[in-house]
């Protein structure tokens, strides 16, 4: 405050203690960048490092069946297992390697060094195998784990590509998958989507057909009946089930397909005298809707006494019990 002569006669100051605000900001930054359970850097910090061009190669490691471990032993045991897995990873002596805890049961191992990709893949493969041999002592329980890994490189695309590779590893039950192998998977996925649409259209437009293979008795030189085999009408060509049966199972169209085959077989042999057989799988017999559908067909058509339900060789091998 100045007087009329312009001389300072008094000072006024407003002060505020911002220590708490600064400490709170520091704590928030710590929670964002450091995982309390393992002490590793977080996914947030990994993203920051990627944006700072510090990361070239990433391997995402995921513990198999961790949900089941949590459900059976409890969350405390599950967290302790993750902590011990983190301790094991921390023992890896590689100055070029950075370890992050992504979330839950997933870790990231990343490097900025220009090491050849094949050497990085080999290291990850060794650690994945080694982890499956380690007995983790958690709350009096000895637990063994298996791990899946997805590996990728690229300054801008490594994280996304590694995540895709990890998804492929889980889906194909392989311990390690690299980004180069995801192309084949994505191509197969696209092909499957085409077959799903084709199968849906065939089911809607009566495009599911049966062909009939004679069952011939060589000793008596006589035809004993027919095996009903499913085909799909695609632009006038009959497509064998090898192209669409597994797709039907994965897309939840199998029940509809199976019930369609049963109906067509009963309709075909209702007014005939021969025996006939239908190929089925274990899913048909434990699916209540399909089983009820079969029972209804047996009641509506007068040929059930000539029907044989045949498990395919592959199905019998997989589900013998």
CSV table of C-alpha atoms in Angstrom, one decimal, residues 39-260:
chain,number,residue,atom,x,y,z
A,39,UNK,CA,5.9,-53.0,-6.5
A,40,UNK,CA,6.0,-53.1,-10.3
A,41,UNK,CA,5.1,-50.2,-12.5
A,42,UNK,CA,1.5,-50.2,-13.7
A,43,UNK,CA,-0.2,-50.3,-17.1
A,44,UNK,CA,-0.6,-46.5,-16.9
A,45,UNK,CA,3.2,-46.2,-16.6
A,46,UNK,CA,3.7,-48.7,-19.5
A,47,UNK,CA,1.5,-46.5,-21.7
A,48,UNK,CA,3.5,-43.5,-20.7
A,49,UNK,CA,6.8,-45.3,-21.5
A,50,UNK,CA,5.4,-46.4,-24.9
A,51,UNK,CA,4.4,-42.8,-25.7
A,52,UNK,CA,7.9,-41.7,-24.7
A,53,UNK,CA,9.3,-44.2,-27.3
A,54,UNK,CA,11.1,-46.2,-24.6
A,55,UNK,CA,9.5,-49.5,-25.4
A,56,UNK,CA,10.0,-51.7,-28.5
A,57,UNK,CA,9.1,-55.2,-27.6
A,58,UNK,CA,6.4,-56.4,-25.2
A,59,UNK,CA,5.4,-59.8,-23.8
A,60,UNK,CA,2.1,-60.1,-22.0
A,61,UNK,CA,2.0,-62.9,-19.4
A,62,UNK,CA,-1.3,-64.2,-18.0
A,63,UNK,CA,-1.8,-66.8,-15.3
A,64,UNK,CA,-4.2,-69.6,-16.3
A,65,UNK,CA,-7.2,-70.4,-14.1
A,66,UNK,CA,-6.6,-67.6,-11.6
A,67,UNK,CA,-10.4,-67.1,-11.3
A,68,UNK,CA,-10.8,-70.7,-10.2
A,69,UNK,CA,-8.0,-70.2,-7.7
A,70,UNK,CA,-9.7,-67.1,-6.3
A,71,UNK,CA,-13.1,-68.9,-6.2
A,72,UNK,CA,-11.7,-72.0,-4.5
A,73,UNK,CA,-9.1,-70.6,-2.1
A,74,UNK,CA,-10.3,-67.0,-1.7
A,75,UNK,CA,-9.1,-63.6,-2.9
A,76,UNK,CA,-6.4,-63.3,-0.2
A,77,UNK,CA,-4.7,-66.5,-1.5
A,78,UNK,CA,-5.2,-65.3,-5.1
A,79,UNK,CA,-3.5,-62.0,-4.4
A,80,UNK,CA,-0.7,-63.7,-2.5
A,81,UNK,CA,-0.1,-66.0,-5.4
A,82,UNK,CA,0.1,-63.0,-7.8
A,83,UNK,CA,2.6,-61.3,-5.4
A,84,UNK,CA,4.8,-64.4,-5.3
A,85,UNK,CA,4.7,-64.7,-9.1
A,86,UNK,CA,5.8,-61.0,-9.2
A,87,UNK,CA,8.7,-61.8,-6.8
A,88,UNK,CA,9.8,-64.6,-9.1
A,89,UNK,CA,9.7,-62.4,-12.1
A,90,UNK,CA,11.6,-59.7,-10.2
A,91,UNK,CA,14.5,-62.2,-9.8
A,92,UNK,CA,15.1,-62.1,-13.6
A,93,UNK,CA,18.5,-60.4,-14.0
A,94,UNK,CA,18.2,-58.5,-17.3
A,95,UNK,CA,19.0,-54.8,-17.2
A,96,UNK,CA,17.2,-54.2,-20.5
A,97,UNK,CA,13.9,-55.6,-19.1
A,98,UNK,CA,11.1,-53.7,-17.5
A,99,UNK,CA,8.3,-55.4,-15.7
A,100,UNK,CA,4.8,-54.1,-15.3
A,101,UNK,CA,1.7,-55.4,-13.6
A,102,UNK,CA,-1.1,-54.8,-16.0
A,103,UNK,CA,-4.2,-55.8,-14.0
A,104,UNK,CA,-5.4,-58.8,-12.1
A,105,UNK,CA,-3.3,-61.8,-13.1
A,106,UNK,CA,-1.5,-60.2,-16.1
A,107,UNK,CA,2.1,-58.9,-16.3
A,108,UNK,CA,4.0,-57.2,-19.0
A,109,UNK,CA,7.7,-57.7,-19.8
A,110,UNK,CA,9.1,-55.0,-22.0
A,111,UNK,CA,12.4,-53.9,-23.4
A,112,UNK,CA,13.7,-51.0,-25.3
A,113,UNK,CA,16.9,-52.7,-26.5
A,114,UNK,CA,17.4,-53.5,-30.1
A,115,UNK,CA,17.8,-57.2,-29.3
A,116,UNK,CA,16.7,-59.6,-32.1
A,117,UNK,CA,13.1,-60.6,-31.7
A,118,UNK,CA,13.9,-64.3,-31.8
A,119,UNK,CA,16.2,-63.9,-28.7
A,120,UNK,CA,13.4,-62.0,-26.9
A,121,UNK,CA,10.9,-64.8,-27.8
A,122,UNK,CA,13.3,-67.5,-26.6
A,123,UNK,CA,13.7,-65.7,-23.2
A,124,UNK,CA,10.0,-65.4,-22.8
A,125,UNK,CA,9.5,-69.1,-23.7
A,126,UNK,CA,12.1,-70.1,-21.1
A,127,UNK,CA,10.4,-68.0,-18.3
A,128,UNK,CA,7.0,-69.4,-19.2
A,129,UNK,CA,8.3,-72.9,-19.0
A,130,UNK,CA,10.2,-72.2,-15.8
A,131,UNK,CA,7.1,-70.7,-14.1
A,132,UNK,CA,5.2,-73.9,-14.6
A,133,UNK,CA,7.8,-75.8,-12.6
A,134,UNK,CA,7.8,-73.5,-9.5
A,135,UNK,CA,5.9,-74.6,-6.4
A,136,UNK,CA,4.3,-71.6,-4.9
A,137,UNK,CA,3.7,-72.0,-1.1
A,138,UNK,CA,0.6,-69.8,-0.4
A,139,UNK,CA,-1.2,-70.0,3.0
A,140,UNK,CA,-0.1,-73.6,3.5
A,141,UNK,CA,-1.2,-74.6,0.0
A,142,UNK,CA,1.4,-75.7,-2.7
A,143,UNK,CA,0.1,-74.3,-6.0
A,144,UNK,CA,1.5,-74.8,-9.4
A,145,UNK,CA,0.5,-72.5,-12.3
A,146,UNK,CA,0.7,-72.4,-16.0
A,147,UNK,CA,1.1,-69.2,-18.0
A,148,UNK,CA,0.2,-68.0,-21.5
A,149,UNK,CA,2.2,-65.3,-23.3
A,150,UNK,CA,1.6,-63.0,-26.3
A,151,UNK,CA,4.7,-61.3,-27.8
A,152,UNK,CA,4.9,-58.4,-30.2
A,153,UNK,CA,7.2,-55.5,-31.3
A,154,UNK,CA,6.8,-52.1,-32.7
A,155,UNK,CA,7.1,-48.6,-31.2
A,156,UNK,CA,3.4,-47.8,-31.7
A,157,UNK,CA,1.6,-51.2,-32.0
A,158,UNK,CA,3.4,-53.5,-29.6
A,159,UNK,CA,0.8,-53.4,-26.8
A,160,UNK,CA,-2.2,-54.0,-29.0
A,161,UNK,CA,-0.4,-56.7,-31.0
A,162,UNK,CA,0.8,-58.5,-27.9
A,163,UNK,CA,-2.8,-58.4,-26.5
A,164,UNK,CA,-4.1,-60.0,-29.7
A,165,UNK,CA,-1.3,-62.6,-29.5
A,166,UNK,CA,-2.2,-63.4,-25.9
A,167,UNK,CA,-5.9,-63.9,-26.9
A,168,UNK,CA,-4.8,-66.3,-29.6
A,169,UNK,CA,-2.6,-68.2,-27.0
A,170,UNK,CA,-5.5,-68.6,-24.7
A,171,UNK,CA,-7.9,-69.7,-27.5
A,172,UNK,CA,-5.5,-72.2,-29.0
A,173,UNK,CA,-4.1,-73.4,-25.6
A,174,UNK,CA,-0.5,-72.7,-26.6
A,175,UNK,CA,2.0,-71.3,-24.1
A,176,UNK,CA,3.5,-68.7,-26.3
A,177,UNK,CA,2.2,-66.9,-29.5
A,178,UNK,CA,3.9,-64.2,-31.4
A,179,UNK,CA,2.3,-61.4,-33.5
A,180,UNK,CA,3.4,-63.1,-36.7
A,181,UNK,CA,1.1,-66.0,-35.9
A,182,UNK,CA,-2.0,-63.9,-35.3
A,183,UNK,CA,-2.3,-63.2,-39.0
A,184,UNK,CA,-3.2,-66.8,-39.7
A,185,UNK,CA,-5.7,-66.8,-36.7
A,186,UNK,CA,-7.3,-63.5,-37.9
A,187,UNK,CA,-7.6,-65.0,-41.4
A,188,UNK,CA,-9.2,-68.1,-40.0
A,189,UNK,CA,-11.5,-66.0,-37.9
A,190,UNK,CA,-12.6,-64.1,-41.0
A,191,UNK,CA,-13.2,-67.3,-42.8
A,192,UNK,CA,-15.2,-68.7,-39.9
A,193,UNK,CA,-17.4,-65.6,-39.9
A,194,UNK,CA,-18.2,-66.2,-43.6
A,195,UNK,CA,-19.2,-69.8,-42.8
A,196,UNK,CA,-21.4,-68.7,-39.9
A,197,UNK,CA,-23.3,-66.4,-42.2
A,198,UNK,CA,-23.5,-69.1,-44.9
A,199,UNK,CA,-24.8,-71.7,-42.3
A,200,UNK,CA,-27.4,-69.2,-40.9
A,201,UNK,CA,-28.7,-68.6,-44.4
A,202,UNK,CA,-28.8,-72.3,-45.2
A,203,UNK,CA,-30.8,-73.0,-42.0
A,204,UNK,CA,-33.2,-70.2,-42.8
A,205,UNK,CA,-33.6,-71.2,-46.5
A,206,UNK,CA,-33.8,-75.0,-46.3
A,207,UNK,CA,-30.2,-75.2,-47.5
A,208,UNK,CA,-29.3,-78.1,-45.2
A,209,UNK,CA,-29.4,-81.4,-47.1
A,210,UNK,CA,-29.0,-85.1,-46.4
A,211,UNK,CA,-27.2,-87.6,-48.6
A,212,UNK,CA,-27.6,-91.3,-47.8
A,213,UNK,CA,-24.7,-93.8,-47.7
A,214,UNK,CA,-25.7,-97.5,-48.0
A,215,UNK,CA,-24.8,-99.8,-45.2
A,216,UNK,CA,-24.1,-103.1,-47.1
A,217,UNK,CA,-24.0,-106.5,-45.6
A,218,UNK,CA,-21.2,-108.4,-47.5
A,219,UNK,CA,-22.0,-111.8,-46.0
A,220,UNK,CA,-25.7,-111.7,-47.0
A,221,UNK,CA,-25.1,-109.6,-50.1
A,222,UNK,CA,-27.9,-107.2,-49.0
A,223,UNK,CA,-28.4,-103.5,-48.1
A,224,UNK,CA,-29.0,-103.2,-44.4
A,225,UNK,CA,-30.0,-99.5,-44.5
A,226,UNK,CA,-28.6,-96.0,-44.9
A,227,UNK,CA,-26.4,-93.6,-42.9
A,228,UNK,CA,-27.7,-90.1,-43.1
A,229,UNK,CA,-24.9,-87.6,-43.8
A,230,UNK,CA,-25.4,-83.8,-43.7
A,231,UNK,CA,-24.4,-81.4,-46.5
A,232,UNK,CA,-24.8,-77.7,-46.9
A,233,UNK,CA,-26.1,-76.3,-50.2
A,234,UNK,CA,-23.8,-73.4,-51.2
A,235,UNK,CA,-24.5,-71.9,-54.6
A,236,UNK,CA,-25.6,-75.2,-55.9
A,237,UNK,CA,-22.6,-77.2,-54.5
A,238,UNK,CA,-22.9,-79.7,-51.7
A,239,UNK,CA,-20.4,-78.8,-49.0
A,240,UNK,CA,-19.2,-81.5,-46.6
A,241,UNK,CA,-19.5,-80.9,-42.8
A,242,UNK,CA,-15.7,-80.6,-42.4
A,243,UNK,CA,-16.1,-77.0,-43.5
A,244,UNK,CA,-18.9,-75.9,-41.2
A,245,UNK,CA,-19.5,-78.4,-38.4
A,246,UNK,CA,-16.9,-77.0,-36.0
A,247,UNK,CA,-18.0,-73.5,-36.9
A,248,UNK,CA,-21.5,-74.5,-36.0
A,249,UNK,CA,-20.4,-75.6,-32.6
A,250,UNK,CA,-18.4,-72.5,-31.8
A,251,UNK,CA,-21.2,-70.2,-33.0
A,252,UNK,CA,-24.0,-71.9,-31.1
A,253,UNK,CA,-25.7,-73.0,-34.3
A,254,UNK,CA,-25.0,-76.7,-33.7
A,255,UNK,CA,-28.2,-77.5,-31.8
A,256,UNK,CA,-30.3,-76.0,-34.6
A,257,UNK,CA,-28.3,-77.9,-37.2
A,258,UNK,CA,-28.5,-81.2,-35.3
A,259,UNK,CA,-32.2,-80.9,-34.8
A,260,UNK,CA,-32.6,-80.0,-38.5
